[in-house]
Amino acid sequence: MRTALRTALAAALVAGVAATPVLAAGSAFAAGTHPAPKAAAAAPAAAQDTPVRTVQLGGGLSAAVYARGDQHPYYTADVISDGTVLGELKAGAGYPPEDTQVFAGYAVTLTSEGEVTAVAQDGTLVRTVQVAEGLSAKVYARGDQHRYYTATVVKDGTALGELKAGAGYPPEDTQVFAGYSVTLTSEGEVTSFAANGTLVRTVQLAGGLSAKVYARGDQHRYFTADVVEGGTVLGELKAGAGYPPEDTQVFAGYSVTLTSEGEVTATAAPGTGAQGASPSGGTGTSAGKDKLGPCTVSTTVSIGAGTAAELFMTRQGPVAEFSTAGEDRVFAMVDRTHPSLPKSVGITARIVDPKTATPSLYTKVEGGTAKGSTHAFPKLPKGCTFEVPIENGTKGATGTKGATGAGAGLTTNTGQTSVIPQGGVAAGAEFAAEGDSTALVAAGAGAASLAAAGLGFVVLRRRAGADRA
């Protein structure tokens, strides 16, 4: 009895489990639904109205590439110029494996893989390269089977000549146009550089100054700059190659810098009040005053024995430069704080009343029969004021009393002078005693030693006739 019952229960259990999927399936069909598929279908690579890539082509063209078709995929490409569709290419599936058409001088090809290439047709302008201001090169693709390039060099709308490179021509063609060496390669690339001695730019600077920048050298490139004021060349800067990477000098109160890249900048020099008070440039005349800046005037006088003295009046006080008559090279100078020349120079010269508004220069050429002479410095222009203390000195006073300089608490040796001797001088500075005076002999151009002596202007002048190495 118990065995029969167990057998019946087991049979019922097996029958119930087996019936469950059938009932569930029947319920599903009764509800009107369908069973989920075994696997989802593969999604398309991209929506057919969305480009799979955009390719930049030559001549300002581009191509938007689209994937098309489901069972039989293929590609199309819209060729575009300045936002306008010029035409369509199709390749793959029921279309050719490649489709090529010409748009704006370029043969554009679409492959069945969706790749796009473009080749400029014979005579197509592929690029315009700016060589220099007003000078450009128009590059053209030439040939079909054997590709090469030409470049027409144009200045201010006029064709100067043509370069050819590639295919049956040399791999590079180089010619000089308007001072620039221009090279065209077999890839259609154009490079250029200014030939030796070419004026590459003119830069307008502060204080009415300008700089004319020249490219120099061939294998070893460097630049020079002529600093100009009112048509007069005040001096020259050099930078690059065998020269320092930067050259800085002071002209008319402005510190002018030339870099090895040929760039020029100018800032107001310290102590000039940004008004160009530092005297530099311009040649005084014995006839009278010559304005060199807003608050600087000068006059040139002869002191005998073939020697000239140019007398400057600046906001820092009087300055006198001595040079051989007819030459621009200054060999000695005196100023407000260094008013006397030592005997070794061979000239007796001193500024009388150097710290007043009305100083004068006394000179006498040693060894000559002529008597000494006195020359008045020009007066500071109207509206200009001194930047240093001014005394009410009396005639013939040495100006040793009262204020001693622009800096408070400073003392000066009124017998000190700054000298730039003629001829070559070894580097360095030498101090020699002369009675109660002290002489400063500066090497080379002497600018560094003059600055070390406390001169506010550093460089008085860079004359047009200065040597240019």
PDB file of C-alpha atoms in Angstrom, residues 50-67 75-84 86-87 89 103 106-111 113-119:
ATOM      1  CA  THR A  50      25.454  61.282 -41.084  1.00  0.00           C
ATOM      2  CA  PRO A  51      28.928  61.447 -42.703  1.00  0.00           C
ATOM      3  CA  VAL A  52      31.400  58.855 -41.460  1.00  0.00           C
ATOM      4  CA  ARG A  53      34.274  61.251 -42.166  1.00  0.00           C
ATOM      5  CA  THR A  54      35.071  64.632 -43.708  1.00  0.00           C
ATOM      6  CA  VAL A  55      38.250  64.828 -45.774  1.00  0.00           C
ATOM      7  CA  GLN A  56      40.081  68.122 -46.432  1.00  0.00           C
ATOM      8  CA  LEU A  57      41.271  68.295 -50.032  1.00  0.00           C
ATOM      9  CA  GLY A  58      43.390  70.805 -51.938  1.00  0.00           C
ATOM     10  CA  GLY A  59      42.182  74.093 -53.353  1.00  0.00           C
ATOM     11  CA  GLY A  60      39.796  74.728 -50.453  1.00  0.00           C
ATOM     12  CA  LEU A  61      37.737  71.608 -51.272  1.00  0.00           C
ATOM     13  CA  SER A  62      36.450  69.012 -48.799  1.00  0.00           C
ATOM     14  CA  ALA A  63      34.517  65.733 -49.086  1.00  0.00           C
ATOM     15  CA  ALA A  64      31.786  64.482 -46.723  1.00  0.00           C
ATOM     16  CA  VAL A  65      31.742  60.664 -46.956  1.00  0.00           C
ATOM     17  CA  TYR A  66      28.545  58.658 -46.227  1.00  0.00           C
ATOM     18  CA  ALA A  67      27.997  54.894 -45.702  1.00  0.00           C
ATOM     19  CA  TYR A  75      29.787  54.861 -50.133  1.00  0.00           C
ATOM     20  CA  THR A  76      28.942  58.293 -51.454  1.00  0.00           C
ATOM     21  CA  ALA A  77      30.906  61.547 -51.087  1.00  0.00           C
ATOM     22  CA  ASP A  78      29.656  65.119 -51.368  1.00  0.00           C
ATOM     23  CA  VAL A  79      32.430  67.403 -52.691  1.00  0.00           C
ATOM     24  CA  ILE A  80      32.104  70.834 -51.065  1.00  0.00           C
ATOM     25  CA  SER A  81      33.635  74.259 -51.681  1.00  0.00           C
ATOM     26  CA  ASP A  82      32.877  77.210 -49.383  1.00  0.00           C
ATOM     27  CA  GLY A  83      29.807  75.437 -48.005  1.00  0.00           C
ATOM     28  CA  THR A  84      28.382  74.628 -51.456  1.00  0.00           C
ATOM     29  CA  LEU A  86      29.635  70.818 -56.103  1.00  0.00           C
ATOM     30  CA  GLY A  87      28.696  67.179 -56.812  1.00  0.00           C
ATOM     31  CA  LEU A  89      30.698  60.510 -56.004  1.00  0.00           C
ATOM     32  CA  PHE A 103      35.941  69.773 -59.220  1.00  0.00           C
ATOM     33  CA  TYR A 106      41.081  68.890 -58.796  1.00  0.00           C
ATOM     34  CA  ALA A 107      40.458  65.270 -59.825  1.00  0.00           C
ATOM     35  CA  VAL A 108      38.665  63.809 -56.778  1.00  0.00           C
ATOM     36  CA  THR A 109      38.436  60.009 -56.366  1.00  0.00           C
ATOM     37  CA  LEU A 110      36.180  57.955 -54.028  1.00  0.00           C
ATOM     38  CA  THR A 111      36.937  54.231 -53.502  1.00  0.00           C
ATOM     39  CA  GLU A 113      36.332  51.547 -49.041  1.00  0.00           C
ATOM     40  CA  GLY A 114      35.147  55.124 -48.563  1.00  0.00           C
ATOM     41  CA  GLU A 115      38.606  56.693 -49.072  1.00  0.00           C
ATOM     42  CA  VAL A 116      38.885  60.051 -50.876  1.00  0.00           C
ATOM     43  CA  THR A 117      41.929  61.534 -52.646  1.00  0.00           C
ATOM     44  CA  ALA A 118      42.407  64.596 -54.859  1.00  0.00           C
ATOM     45  CA  VAL A 119      45.032  65.587 -57.425  1.00  0.00           C
TER      46      VAL A 119
END
